[in-house]
Amino acid sequence: MPSLHTMGQQQDRRSWAEPYKIKAVEPLYMTSRDHRERAIADAGYNTFLLHSRDVYIDLLTDSGTNAMSDRQWSGMMLGDEAYAGSENFYHLEQTVKECYGYEYLVPTHQGRGAENLLSSTLIKPGHHVPGNMYFTTTRFHQERNGATFHDIIVDEAHDTSSLFEFKGNVDLDKLQRLIDEVGADAIPYVCVAATVNMAGGQPISMANIKAVRELTARYGIPIYLDATRAVENALFIQEREEGYADKSIAEILKEFCSHTDGATMSGKKDPIVNIGGWLSTNDREVFEEARNLVVVYEGLHTYGGMAGRDMEAMAIGIRESLDDDYMKSRVGQVRYLGMLLEQWGVPFVKPVGGHGIFLDARAFYPHLAQDQFPSQTLAWQLYLDSGVRAMERGIVSAGRDPVTGEHRRPKLELTRLTIPRRVYTQAHMDVVAEAVKECYEERESVKGLKMVYEPKYLRFFQARFEPLA
Ligand code: PLI
């Protein structure tokens, strides 16, 4: 039998293992089904509202759930907690410049802090922001500042079974049509994510970002990258795009960023830390404005809501994330889980993306209408079966249209099994796969949910549900 790790690649190689070993461990707690029934009911059938003490394997998110290295932990002791001018800020600033290539850096408490700064700086009411699929917090800040978001991702991204290798690509015709329709002056920037979270962690190619650059340069429209998982994106370019097999992930990342004007970053993902983020830019005016605003919302411009030690850990984590062997094992673990599920015919987004397996809840529960929240239902069922915590990425996450007040109805109705970095073992992936298989086998008897409490903003975090009779 071929190595399970080689899914989609050559089948005759030997297995690999993670390029690190475990030095500290944290106990996990197993619970009974009765306990889980009570816990999820108390949580309003929303996995965000569970106590983590009631969760066995936590695949809610890969955000801030990473295991830091011994180097990062020792960096924490080097925290310079000066209010102004912390040494760790200058280390982080230099690291971002060297690894991502951007000139100016504004630190923030996490990614959405950077999104707030960027959106407040560049967007005016009536503007239009095109992006390769929405992300919840990113679009929220764009809309809150008066813009209309336009999805310009390729159609393949909305098709869970399409095997297109760069489902994160921008559809250049859609972008051109929007420019023709609203005019370049009404587009403050194009928002490009790499990889694309809501599409299933799908990559965008180097050829595509270059083409977007060529098109937007003709109109003087800047490109801001959501660089949250851009290192993972670089691995896909190395594996799949002609001319990149012999380049390092570090080289590919820097080349990719060179086709953009700046980036927002959630340090809680690629940079392998538990908190932190930043906005970077090559535009002096944007930098001046954001550096001015950061003191209102986040903290002084040399810490932006992070402790000195957090900035140090992030600077070290960024370098670690660029190690080719690490990145192969990180995405390899996600693929391993995908391989198991594939063998059992479980429906999920293919090809496997960078940070998780996105189960296709529509295909699980074809008998449930979208208003019966199939993805939320699957997250509930999975927790009930095994204590594995997943996240809804469907109609609940999509929220309501701010103009019409109607539910937005995404084509993708997904339940995400997100893999934290360096946290779980292959045996944990086996347990997760078996739990999903069990839920798949029981799928026909499952009834959906109704929403009984709906918060106004980013409702998926705190909404509550009840089972349909
Ligand atoms: O959670 P933040 O504020 O550090 O970052 C927001 C954010 C921005 N862009 C992208 C692509 C994200 O995935 C993202 C946060 N993602 C979360 C929390 C997730 O669970 O996927």
Short mmCIF file of C-alpha atoms and ligand atoms in Angstrom, two decimals:
data_model
loop_
_atom_site.label_atom_id
_atom_site.label_comp_id
_atom_site.label_asym_id
_atom_site.label_seq_id
_atom_site.Cartn_x
_atom_site.Cartn_y
_atom_site.Cartn_z
CA MET A 1 0.00 0.00 0.00
CA PRO A 2 1.35 3.47 -0.78
CA SER A 3 2.31 5.76 2.05
CA LEU A 4 -0.78 7.54 3.28
CA HIS A 5 1.20 10.77 3.25
CA THR A 6 1.72 10.78 -0.49
CA MET A 7 -1.87 11.43 -1.53
CA GLY A 8 -1.88 13.11 -4.92
CA GLN A 9 1.87 12.74 -5.26
CA GLN A 10 4.29 9.98 -6.18
CA GLN A 11 3.23 6.69 -4.60
CA ASP A 12 6.56 4.90 -4.12
CA ARG A 13 8.41 7.04 -1.57
CA ARG A 14 8.95 6.11 2.03
CA SER A 15 7.00 7.74 4.87
CA TRP A 16 8.26 10.90 6.47
CA ALA A 17 7.78 12.18 10.00
CA GLU A 18 7.55 15.60 11.59
CA PRO A 19 10.91 17.43 11.84
CA TYR A 20 10.56 17.92 15.61
CA LYS A 21 9.89 15.92 18.76
CA ILE A 22 7.68 16.59 21.77
CA LYS A 23 9.14 18.19 24.92
CA ALA A 24 6.05 19.22 26.92
CA VAL A 25 2.60 17.67 26.86
CA GLU A 26 -0.87 18.80 27.90
CA PRO A 27 -3.49 16.28 29.05
CA LEU A 28 -6.67 15.73 27.07
CA TYR A 29 -10.00 14.88 28.66
CA MET A 30 -12.35 12.24 27.34
CA THR A 31 -16.06 12.53 28.10
CA SER A 32 -19.12 10.30 27.95
CA ARG A 33 -21.84 10.76 25.37
CA ASP A 34 -24.25 11.80 28.14
CA HIS A 35 -21.83 14.51 29.23
CA ARG A 36 -21.46 15.75 25.66
CA GLU A 37 -25.21 15.81 25.12
CA ARG A 38 -25.57 18.14 28.09
CA ALA A 39 -22.55 20.25 27.14
CA ILE A 40 -23.64 20.91 23.57
CA ALA A 41 -27.22 21.69 24.66
CA ASP A 42 -25.83 24.19 27.19
CA ALA A 43 -23.76 25.66 24.36
CA GLY A 44 -26.86 26.24 22.22
CA TYR A 45 -25.55 23.67 19.70
CA ASN A 46 -22.81 26.10 18.75
CA THR A 47 -19.29 24.66 19.08
CA PHE A 48 -17.94 28.18 19.75
CA LEU A 49 -19.86 28.18 23.02
CA LEU A 50 -18.46 24.91 24.38
CA HIS A 51 -16.00 25.02 27.26
CA SER A 52 -12.70 23.68 25.99
CA ARG A 53 -12.63 21.38 29.06
CA ASP A 54 -15.51 19.49 27.42
CA VAL A 55 -13.65 19.00 24.12
CA TYR A 56 -11.46 15.97 23.36
CA ILE A 57 -9.73 16.86 20.06
CA ASP A 58 -10.11 20.55 19.26
CA LEU A 59 -10.27 21.24 15.53
CA LEU A 60 -12.35 24.41 15.87
CA THR A 61 -9.56 26.47 14.41
CA ASP A 62 -5.86 26.67 13.61
CA SER A 63 -5.91 30.24 14.92
CA GLY A 64 -3.78 30.84 18.00
CA THR A 65 -3.92 27.14 18.85
CA ASN A 66 -0.35 26.40 17.74
CA ALA A 67 2.40 24.75 19.79
CA MET A 68 5.42 27.03 20.10
CA SER A 69 8.96 25.67 19.86
CA ASP A 70 11.57 25.70 22.62
CA ARG A 71 13.24 28.55 20.69
CA GLN A 72 10.05 30.59 20.78
CA TRP A 73 9.55 29.92 24.48
CA SER A 74 13.08 31.05 25.21
CA GLY A 75 12.37 34.13 23.10
CA MET A 76 9.50 34.90 25.49
CA MET A 77 12.12 35.44 28.21
CA LEU A 78 13.70 38.10 26.04
CA GLY A 79 10.51 40.17 26.13
CA ASP A 80 11.37 43.85 26.38
CA GLU A 81 8.19 45.19 27.95
CA ALA A 82 9.01 48.87 27.52
CA TYR A 83 5.92 50.88 26.63
CA ALA A 84 7.80 52.51 23.78
CA GLY A 85 10.57 51.28 21.50
CA SER A 86 10.66 47.61 22.56
CA GLU A 87 13.65 45.71 21.13
CA ASN A 88 11.28 42.93 20.11
CA PHE A 89 9.36 45.31 17.85
CA TYR A 90 12.50 46.10 15.88
CA HIS A 91 13.29 42.39 15.62
CA LEU A 92 9.79 41.70 14.30
CA GLU A 93 9.92 44.66 11.91
CA GLN A 94 13.24 43.44 10.48
CA THR A 95 11.98 39.85 10.21
CA VAL A 96 8.85 40.88 8.29
CA LYS A 97 10.96 43.04 5.98
CA GLU A 98 13.38 40.19 5.27
CA CYS A 99 10.81 37.39 4.96
CA TYR A 100 7.81 39.14 3.39
CA GLY A 101 9.60 42.09 1.82
CA TYR A 102 7.38 44.95 3.00
CA GLU A 103 8.89 48.26 4.01
CA TYR A 104 6.72 49.45 6.89
CA LEU A 105 5.11 47.55 9.77
CA VAL A 106 2.30 48.42 12.17
CA PRO A 107 1.80 45.75 14.88
CA THR A 108 -1.74 44.83 15.99
CA HIS A 109 -3.28 42.54 18.58
CA GLN A 110 -4.38 40.10 15.84
CA GLY A 111 -5.49 39.99 12.20
CA ARG A 112 -8.77 41.84 12.56
CA GLY A 113 -6.96 44.75 14.20
CA ALA A 114 -4.90 45.07 11.01
CA GLU A 115 -8.05 44.76 8.88
CA ASN A 116 -9.64 47.57 10.85
CA LEU A 117 -6.63 49.82 10.26
CA LEU A 118 -6.42 49.05 6.55
CA SER A 119 -10.16 49.42 5.92
CA SER A 120 -10.41 52.66 7.93
CA THR A 121 -7.39 54.07 6.10
CA LEU A 122 -8.32 53.27 2.51
CA ILE A 123 -12.10 52.82 2.27
CA LYS A 124 -14.65 55.63 1.79
CA PRO A 125 -18.43 55.12 1.76
CA GLY A 126 -19.57 53.99 -1.69
CA HIS A 127 -16.32 52.18 -2.47
CA HIS A 128 -16.14 48.63 -3.85
CA VAL A 129 -13.64 46.03 -2.64
CA PRO A 130 -13.06 42.96 -4.80
CA GLY A 131 -11.63 39.85 -3.15
CA ASN A 132 -10.98 36.17 -3.88
CA MET A 133 -13.90 35.06 -1.70
CA TYR A 134 -14.90 36.73 1.52
CA PHE A 135 -13.50 36.15 4.97
CA THR A 136 -15.83 36.94 7.88
CA THR A 137 -13.86 39.61 9.77
CA THR A 138 -12.19 41.03 6.65
CA ARG A 139 -15.48 41.69 4.86
CA PHE A 140 -17.04 42.96 8.06
CA HIS A 141 -14.46 45.76 8.34
CA GLN A 142 -14.78 46.58 4.65
CA GLU A 143 -18.56 46.89 4.91
CA ARG A 144 -18.44 48.76 8.20
CA ASN A 145 -16.34 51.40 6.47
CA GLY A 146 -18.94 51.76 3.72
CA ALA A 147 -17.67 49.47 0.97
CA THR A 148 -19.49 46.78 -0.99
CA PHE A 149 -17.59 43.50 -1.22
CA HIS A 150 -17.42 41.65 -4.56
CA ASP A 151 -16.39 38.01 -4.83
CA ILE A 152 -14.05 37.66 -7.83
CA ILE A 153 -12.72 34.17 -7.17
CA VAL A 154 -12.75 31.59 -10.00
CA ASP A 155 -15.96 29.55 -10.30
CA GLU A 156 -14.12 26.32 -9.47
CA ALA A 157 -13.77 27.55 -5.87
CA HIS A 158 -17.50 27.15 -5.36
CA ASP A 159 -17.49 23.53 -6.58
CA THR A 160 -16.41 21.10 -3.85
CA SER A 161 -15.63 18.35 -6.37
CA SER A 162 -13.57 20.37 -8.86
CA LEU A 163 -9.95 19.21 -8.76
CA PHE A 164 -8.59 22.49 -10.12
CA GLU A 165 -5.22 23.02 -8.44
CA PHE A 166 -5.47 26.75 -7.80
CA LYS A 167 -9.03 27.25 -6.64
CA GLY A 168 -7.94 30.43 -4.84
CA ASN A 169 -7.21 32.22 -8.14
CA VAL A 170 -8.79 35.53 -9.02
CA ASP A 171 -11.04 35.43 -12.09
CA LEU A 172 -9.54 38.24 -14.15
CA ASP A 173 -12.71 38.69 -16.22
CA LYS A 174 -14.76 39.25 -13.06
CA LEU A 175 -12.22 41.81 -11.87
CA GLN A 176 -12.16 43.60 -15.24
CA ARG A 177 -15.97 43.68 -15.35
CA LEU A 178 -16.11 45.26 -11.90
CA ILE A 179 -13.55 47.92 -12.86
CA ASP A 180 -15.55 48.70 -16.02
CA GLU A 181 -18.78 48.85 -14.05
CA VAL A 182 -17.85 50.97 -11.01
CA GLY A 183 -14.67 52.68 -12.24
CA ALA A 184 -11.14 52.32 -10.88
CA ASP A 185 -11.52 55.36 -8.62
CA ALA A 186 -14.19 53.53 -6.60
CA ILE A 187 -11.86 50.56 -5.89
CA PRO A 188 -9.43 51.48 -3.08
CA TYR A 189 -7.62 48.15 -3.30
CA VAL A 190 -8.01 44.53 -4.34
CA CYS A 191 -8.01 42.18 -1.36
CA VAL A 192 -6.21 38.94 -2.22
CA ALA A 193 -6.04 36.07 0.25
CA ALA A 194 -3.45 33.29 0.09
CA THR A 195 -4.57 30.60 0.81
CA VAL A 196 -8.35 31.13 0.69
CA ASN A 197 -9.82 30.03 3.98
CA MET A 198 -13.53 29.90 3.13
CA ALA A 199 -12.86 27.98 -0.11
CA GLY A 200 -11.16 25.22 1.89
CA GLY A 201 -7.64 26.57 2.32
CA GLN A 202 -7.17 26.67 -1.45
CA PRO A 203 -4.06 28.26 -3.02
CA ILE A 204 -3.59 31.01 -5.56
CA SER A 205 -0.85 30.63 -8.15
CA MET A 206 2.11 32.90 -8.81
CA ALA A 207 0.96 33.31 -12.41
CA ASN A 208 -2.41 34.51 -11.17
CA ILE A 209 -1.11 37.11 -8.70
CA LYS A 210 1.22 38.40 -11.44
CA ALA A 211 -1.73 38.71 -13.82
CA VAL A 212 -3.79 40.52 -11.18
CA ARG A 213 -0.84 42.88 -10.70
CA GLU A 214 -0.61 43.57 -14.44
CA LEU A 215 -4.30 44.32 -14.65
CA THR A 216 -4.57 46.52 -11.56
CA ALA A 217 -1.35 48.43 -12.35
CA ARG A 218 -3.02 49.74 -15.50
CA TYR A 219 -5.60 51.44 -13.30
CA GLY A 220 -3.37 52.35 -10.37
CA ILE A 221 -5.29 50.06 -7.98
CA PRO A 222 -3.15 48.66 -5.12
CA ILE A 223 -3.28 45.03 -3.98
CA TYR A 224 -3.38 44.15 -0.29
CA LEU A 225 -2.64 40.54 0.59
CA ASP A 226 -4.28 38.66 3.42
CA ALA A 227 -0.99 36.94 4.27
CA THR A 228 -2.42 34.92 7.14
CA ARG A 229 -1.57 31.58 5.46
CA ALA A 230 0.68 32.79 2.63
CA VAL A 231 3.52 30.46 3.67
CA GLU A 232 1.17 27.49 3.26
CA ASN A 233 0.26 28.94 -0.12
CA ALA A 234 3.94 28.96 -1.09
CA LEU A 235 4.15 25.19 -0.54
CA PHE A 236 1.37 24.62 -3.10
CA ILE A 237 3.19 26.81 -5.62
CA GLN A 238 6.39 24.84 -5.03
CA GLU A 239 4.56 21.55 -5.59
CA ARG A 240 2.23 22.47 -8.41
CA GLU A 241 3.49 25.37 -10.46
CA GLU A 242 6.04 25.00 -13.21
CA GLY A 243 9.39 26.59 -12.44
CA TYR A 244 9.05 26.56 -8.63
CA ALA A 245 10.02 22.99 -7.66
CA ASP A 246 13.62 24.03 -6.96
CA LYS A 247 12.82 27.26 -5.15
CA SER A 248 12.54 27.36 -1.39
CA ILE A 249 9.30 28.29 0.34
CA ALA A 250 11.05 31.42 1.63
CA GLU A 251 11.95 32.49 -1.92
CA ILE A 252 8.46 31.79 -3.22
CA LEU A 253 6.83 33.74 -0.39
CA LYS A 254 8.96 36.79 -1.03
CA GLU A 255 8.33 36.68 -4.76
CA PHE A 256 4.58 36.35 -4.16
CA CYS A 257 4.49 39.34 -1.81
CA SER A 258 6.51 41.41 -4.29
CA HIS A 259 3.41 41.50 -6.51
CA THR A 260 1.40 43.19 -3.75
CA ASP A 261 1.58 46.54 -1.95
CA GLY A 262 1.14 45.36 1.60
CA ALA A 263 -0.52 42.79 3.81
CA THR A 264 -2.69 42.15 6.80
CA MET A 265 -1.55 39.29 9.01
CA SER A 266 -3.08 37.15 11.69
CA GLY A 267 0.04 35.96 13.48
CA LYS A 268 -2.06 33.22 15.03
CA LYS A 269 -1.75 31.05 11.91
CA ASP A 270 1.40 30.81 9.72
CA PRO A 271 3.69 32.52 12.29
CA ILE A 272 2.96 29.72 14.83
CA VAL A 273 2.09 31.87 17.83
CA ASN A 274 -0.95 32.20 20.07
CA ILE A 275 -1.65 35.91 19.63
CA GLY A 276 -0.59 38.84 17.48
CA GLY A 277 -0.81 40.36 14.02
CA TRP A 278 0.32 43.20 11.82
CA LEU A 279 -0.36 45.47 8.89
CA SER A 280 2.51 46.05 6.52
CA THR A 281 2.78 48.28 3.48
CA ASN A 282 5.19 49.80 1.01
CA ASP A 283 3.08 52.97 0.85
CA ARG A 284 4.41 55.68 3.14
CA GLU A 285 1.06 57.53 3.29
CA VAL A 286 -0.89 54.40 4.23
CA PHE A 287 1.74 53.66 6.85
CA GLU A 288 1.54 57.15 8.35
CA GLU A 289 -2.24 57.00 8.64
CA ALA A 290 -2.30 53.45 10.04
CA ARG A 291 0.49 54.21 12.49
CA ASN A 292 -1.55 57.16 13.65
CA LEU A 293 -4.76 55.13 14.00
CA VAL A 294 -3.12 52.19 15.78
CA VAL A 295 -2.63 54.24 18.93
CA VAL A 296 -6.41 54.75 19.12
CA TYR A 297 -7.45 51.13 18.70
CA GLU A 298 -4.55 48.85 19.60
CA GLY A 299 -1.67 50.45 21.49
CA LEU A 300 1.49 52.36 20.77
CA HIS A 301 2.97 51.86 17.27
CA THR A 302 5.80 49.74 18.69
CA TYR A 303 3.56 47.13 20.30
CA GLY A 304 0.05 47.44 18.86
CA GLY A 305 -1.63 45.31 21.52
CA MET A 306 1.09 42.68 21.82
CA ALA A 307 3.48 42.21 24.72
CA GLY A 308 7.17 42.45 23.81
CA ARG A 309 7.50 38.71 24.39
CA ASP A 310 4.67 38.02 21.92
CA MET A 311 6.49 40.00 19.24
CA GLU A 312 9.69 38.07 19.92
CA ALA A 313 7.90 34.71 19.67
CA MET A 314 6.32 35.81 16.40
CA ALA A 315 9.62 36.92 14.88
CA ILE A 316 11.10 33.49 15.68
CA GLY A 317 7.94 31.68 14.53
CA ILE A 318 8.00 33.41 11.14
CA ARG A 319 11.48 31.99 10.45
CA GLU A 320 10.39 28.53 11.61
CA SER A 321 7.35 28.62 9.34
CA LEU A 322 9.64 29.06 6.33
CA ASP A 323 11.41 25.74 6.87
CA ASP A 324 10.47 23.54 3.93
CA ASP A 325 10.40 20.29 5.92
CA TYR A 326 8.17 21.82 8.58
CA MET A 327 5.70 23.13 6.02
CA LYS A 328 5.59 19.78 4.20
CA SER A 329 4.76 18.01 7.45
CA ARG A 330 2.18 20.64 8.40
CA VAL A 331 0.20 20.27 5.18
CA GLY A 332 1.08 16.56 5.03
CA GLN A 333 -0.84 15.97 8.25
CA VAL A 334 -3.93 17.61 6.76
CA ARG A 335 -3.55 15.40 3.69
CA TYR A 336 -3.21 12.30 5.84
CA LEU A 337 -6.63 12.99 7.37
CA GLY A 338 -8.01 13.62 3.88
CA MET A 339 -6.59 10.32 2.65
CA LEU A 340 -8.38 8.36 5.37
CA LEU A 341 -11.70 10.08 4.67
CA GLU A 342 -11.28 9.61 0.93
CA GLN A 343 -10.88 5.86 1.42
CA TRP A 344 -14.27 5.77 3.14
CA GLY A 345 -16.03 7.89 0.54
CA VAL A 346 -16.71 10.81 2.89
CA PRO A 347 -17.47 14.00 0.87
CA PHE A 348 -15.12 16.96 1.41
CA VAL A 349 -13.52 19.79 -0.53
CA LYS A 350 -10.86 18.59 -2.95
CA PRO A 351 -8.01 18.96 -3.56
CA VAL A 352 -7.14 19.03 0.16
CA GLY A 353 -6.19 22.58 1.20
CA GLY A 354 -3.55 23.88 3.56
CA HIS A 355 -5.04 24.11 7.03
CA GLY A 356 -7.93 21.71 7.32
CA ILE A 357 -10.43 19.30 5.85
CA PHE A 358 -13.69 20.99 4.88
CA LEU A 359 -16.50 18.43 4.99
CA ASP A 360 -19.25 18.95 2.42
CA ALA A 361 -22.31 19.20 4.65
CA ARG A 362 -24.72 19.49 1.71
CA ALA A 363 -23.52 16.11 0.48
CA PHE A 364 -23.74 14.67 4.02
CA TYR A 365 -27.29 15.83 4.53
CA PRO A 366 -29.02 16.31 1.15
CA HIS A 367 -32.35 16.02 3.00
CA LEU A 368 -31.66 19.23 5.02
CA ALA A 369 -32.50 22.65 3.56
CA GLN A 370 -29.86 25.36 3.95
CA ASP A 371 -32.15 27.06 6.51
CA GLN A 372 -31.84 23.93 8.64
CA PHE A 373 -28.12 24.65 8.98
CA PRO A 374 -26.50 21.46 7.65
CA SER A 375 -22.91 22.52 8.49
CA GLN A 376 -23.82 23.55 12.02
CA THR A 377 -25.69 20.25 12.35
CA LEU A 378 -22.63 18.27 11.28
CA ALA A 379 -20.43 20.09 13.81
CA TRP A 380 -22.97 19.19 16.50
CA GLN A 381 -23.13 15.53 15.44
CA LEU A 382 -19.36 15.20 15.35
CA TYR A 383 -19.00 16.61 18.83
CA LEU A 384 -21.73 14.34 20.11
CA ASP A 385 -20.11 11.25 18.60
CA SER A 386 -16.58 11.77 19.83
CA GLY A 387 -15.88 15.12 21.48
CA VAL A 388 -14.15 16.36 18.31
CA ARG A 389 -14.85 20.08 17.89
CA ALA A 390 -15.29 21.43 14.34
CA MET A 391 -16.50 24.79 12.98
CA GLU A 392 -19.47 25.79 10.81
CA ARG A 393 -18.44 27.48 7.54
CA GLY A 394 -21.74 27.87 5.73
CA ILE A 395 -24.86 29.99 5.94
CA VAL A 396 -24.36 30.91 9.61
CA SER A 397 -20.82 32.21 8.97
CA ALA A 398 -21.98 34.06 5.83
CA GLY A 399 -24.39 36.21 7.89
CA ARG A 400 -26.99 38.58 6.48
CA ASP A 401 -26.79 41.05 3.61
CA PRO A 402 -26.42 44.50 5.26
CA VAL A 403 -28.76 46.07 2.66
CA THR A 404 -31.58 43.52 2.33
CA GLY A 405 -31.25 41.87 5.74
CA GLU A 406 -31.68 38.45 4.09
CA HIS A 407 -29.46 35.45 4.86
CA ARG A 408 -26.52 35.32 2.47
CA ARG A 409 -26.62 31.88 0.90
CA PRO A 410 -23.13 30.64 0.12
CA LYS A 411 -22.85 27.79 -2.37
CA LEU A 412 -20.43 26.09 -0.01
CA GLU A 413 -21.96 24.59 3.12
CA LEU A 414 -18.87 23.28 4.92
CA THR A 415 -17.87 21.93 8.32
CA ARG A 416 -14.21 22.59 8.95
CA LEU A 417 -11.80 20.24 10.70
CA THR A 418 -8.96 22.67 11.25
CA ILE A 419 -5.56 21.31 12.20
CA PRO A 420 -3.55 23.33 14.77
CA ARG A 421 0.17 23.47 14.02
CA ARG A 422 2.47 20.96 15.77
CA VAL A 423 -0.26 20.00 18.28
CA TYR A 424 -1.83 16.65 17.38
CA THR A 425 -0.35 13.33 16.25
CA GLN A 426 -1.22 10.94 13.47
CA ALA A 427 -3.15 8.83 16.01
CA HIS A 428 -5.37 11.83 16.74
CA MET A 429 -6.06 12.10 13.00
CA ASP A 430 -7.08 8.43 12.98
CA VAL A 431 -9.56 9.04 15.82
CA VAL A 432 -10.99 12.08 14.03
CA ALA A 433 -11.37 10.18 10.75
CA GLU A 434 -13.21 7.35 12.48
CA ALA A 435 -15.57 9.83 14.16
CA VAL A 436 -16.37 11.45 10.82
CA LYS A 437 -16.96 8.04 9.27
CA GLU A 438 -19.41 7.18 12.04
CA CYS A 439 -21.33 10.42 11.45
CA TYR A 440 -21.36 9.73 7.73
CA GLU A 441 -22.85 6.30 8.30
CA GLU A 442 -25.57 7.79 10.53
CA ARG A 443 -26.29 10.73 8.20
CA GLU A 444 -29.77 9.74 7.01
CA SER A 445 -31.36 9.80 10.47
CA VAL A 446 -30.11 13.29 11.32
CA LYS A 447 -32.47 16.26 11.62
CA GLY A 448 -31.33 19.86 11.44
CA LEU A 449 -31.34 22.90 13.70
CA LYS A 450 -33.23 26.16 14.05
CA MET A 451 -31.58 29.40 15.15
CA VAL A 452 -33.07 30.79 18.36
CA TYR A 453 -30.63 33.62 19.09
CA GLU A 454 -28.87 35.67 16.43
CA PRO A 455 -26.28 38.33 17.29
CA LYS A 456 -26.06 41.34 15.01
CA TYR A 457 -22.36 41.12 14.15
CA LEU A 458 -20.42 38.00 13.06
CA ARG A 459 -23.30 35.88 14.29
CA PHE A 460 -21.56 32.51 14.01
CA PHE A 461 -19.49 33.19 17.13
CA GLN A 462 -22.40 33.48 19.55
CA ALA A 463 -25.60 32.29 17.80
CA ARG A 464 -27.70 29.67 19.60
CA PHE A 465 -29.71 26.83 18.09
CA GLU A 466 -32.20 24.13 19.01
CA PRO A 467 -32.67 20.75 17.36
CA LEU A 468 -35.65 20.42 15.04
CA ALA A 469 -38.17 17.97 16.37
O1 PLI B 1 -8.54 35.95 14.02
P1 PLI B 1 -7.69 37.14 13.63
O2 PLI B 1 -8.32 38.42 13.98
O3 PLI B 1 -6.29 37.04 14.11
O4 PLI B 1 -7.54 37.08 12.02
C1 PLI B 1 -8.62 37.25 11.17
C2 PLI B 1 -8.42 36.45 9.93
C3 PLI B 1 -8.08 37.10 8.78
N1 PLI B 1 -7.92 36.41 7.60
C4 PLI B 1 -8.05 35.07 7.53
C5 PLI B 1 -7.85 34.40 6.23
C6 PLI B 1 -8.37 34.36 8.67
O5 PLI B 1 -8.48 33.04 8.59
C7 PLI B 1 -8.58 35.05 9.92
C8 PLI B 1 -8.99 34.37 11.08
N2 PLI B 1 -9.36 33.12 11.03
C9 PLI B 1 -9.87 32.37 11.98
C10 PLI B 1 -10.11 32.85 13.35
C11 PLI B 1 -10.20 31.01 11.63
O6 PLI B 1 -10.65 30.25 12.52
O7 PLI B 1 -10.04 30.64 10.46
#
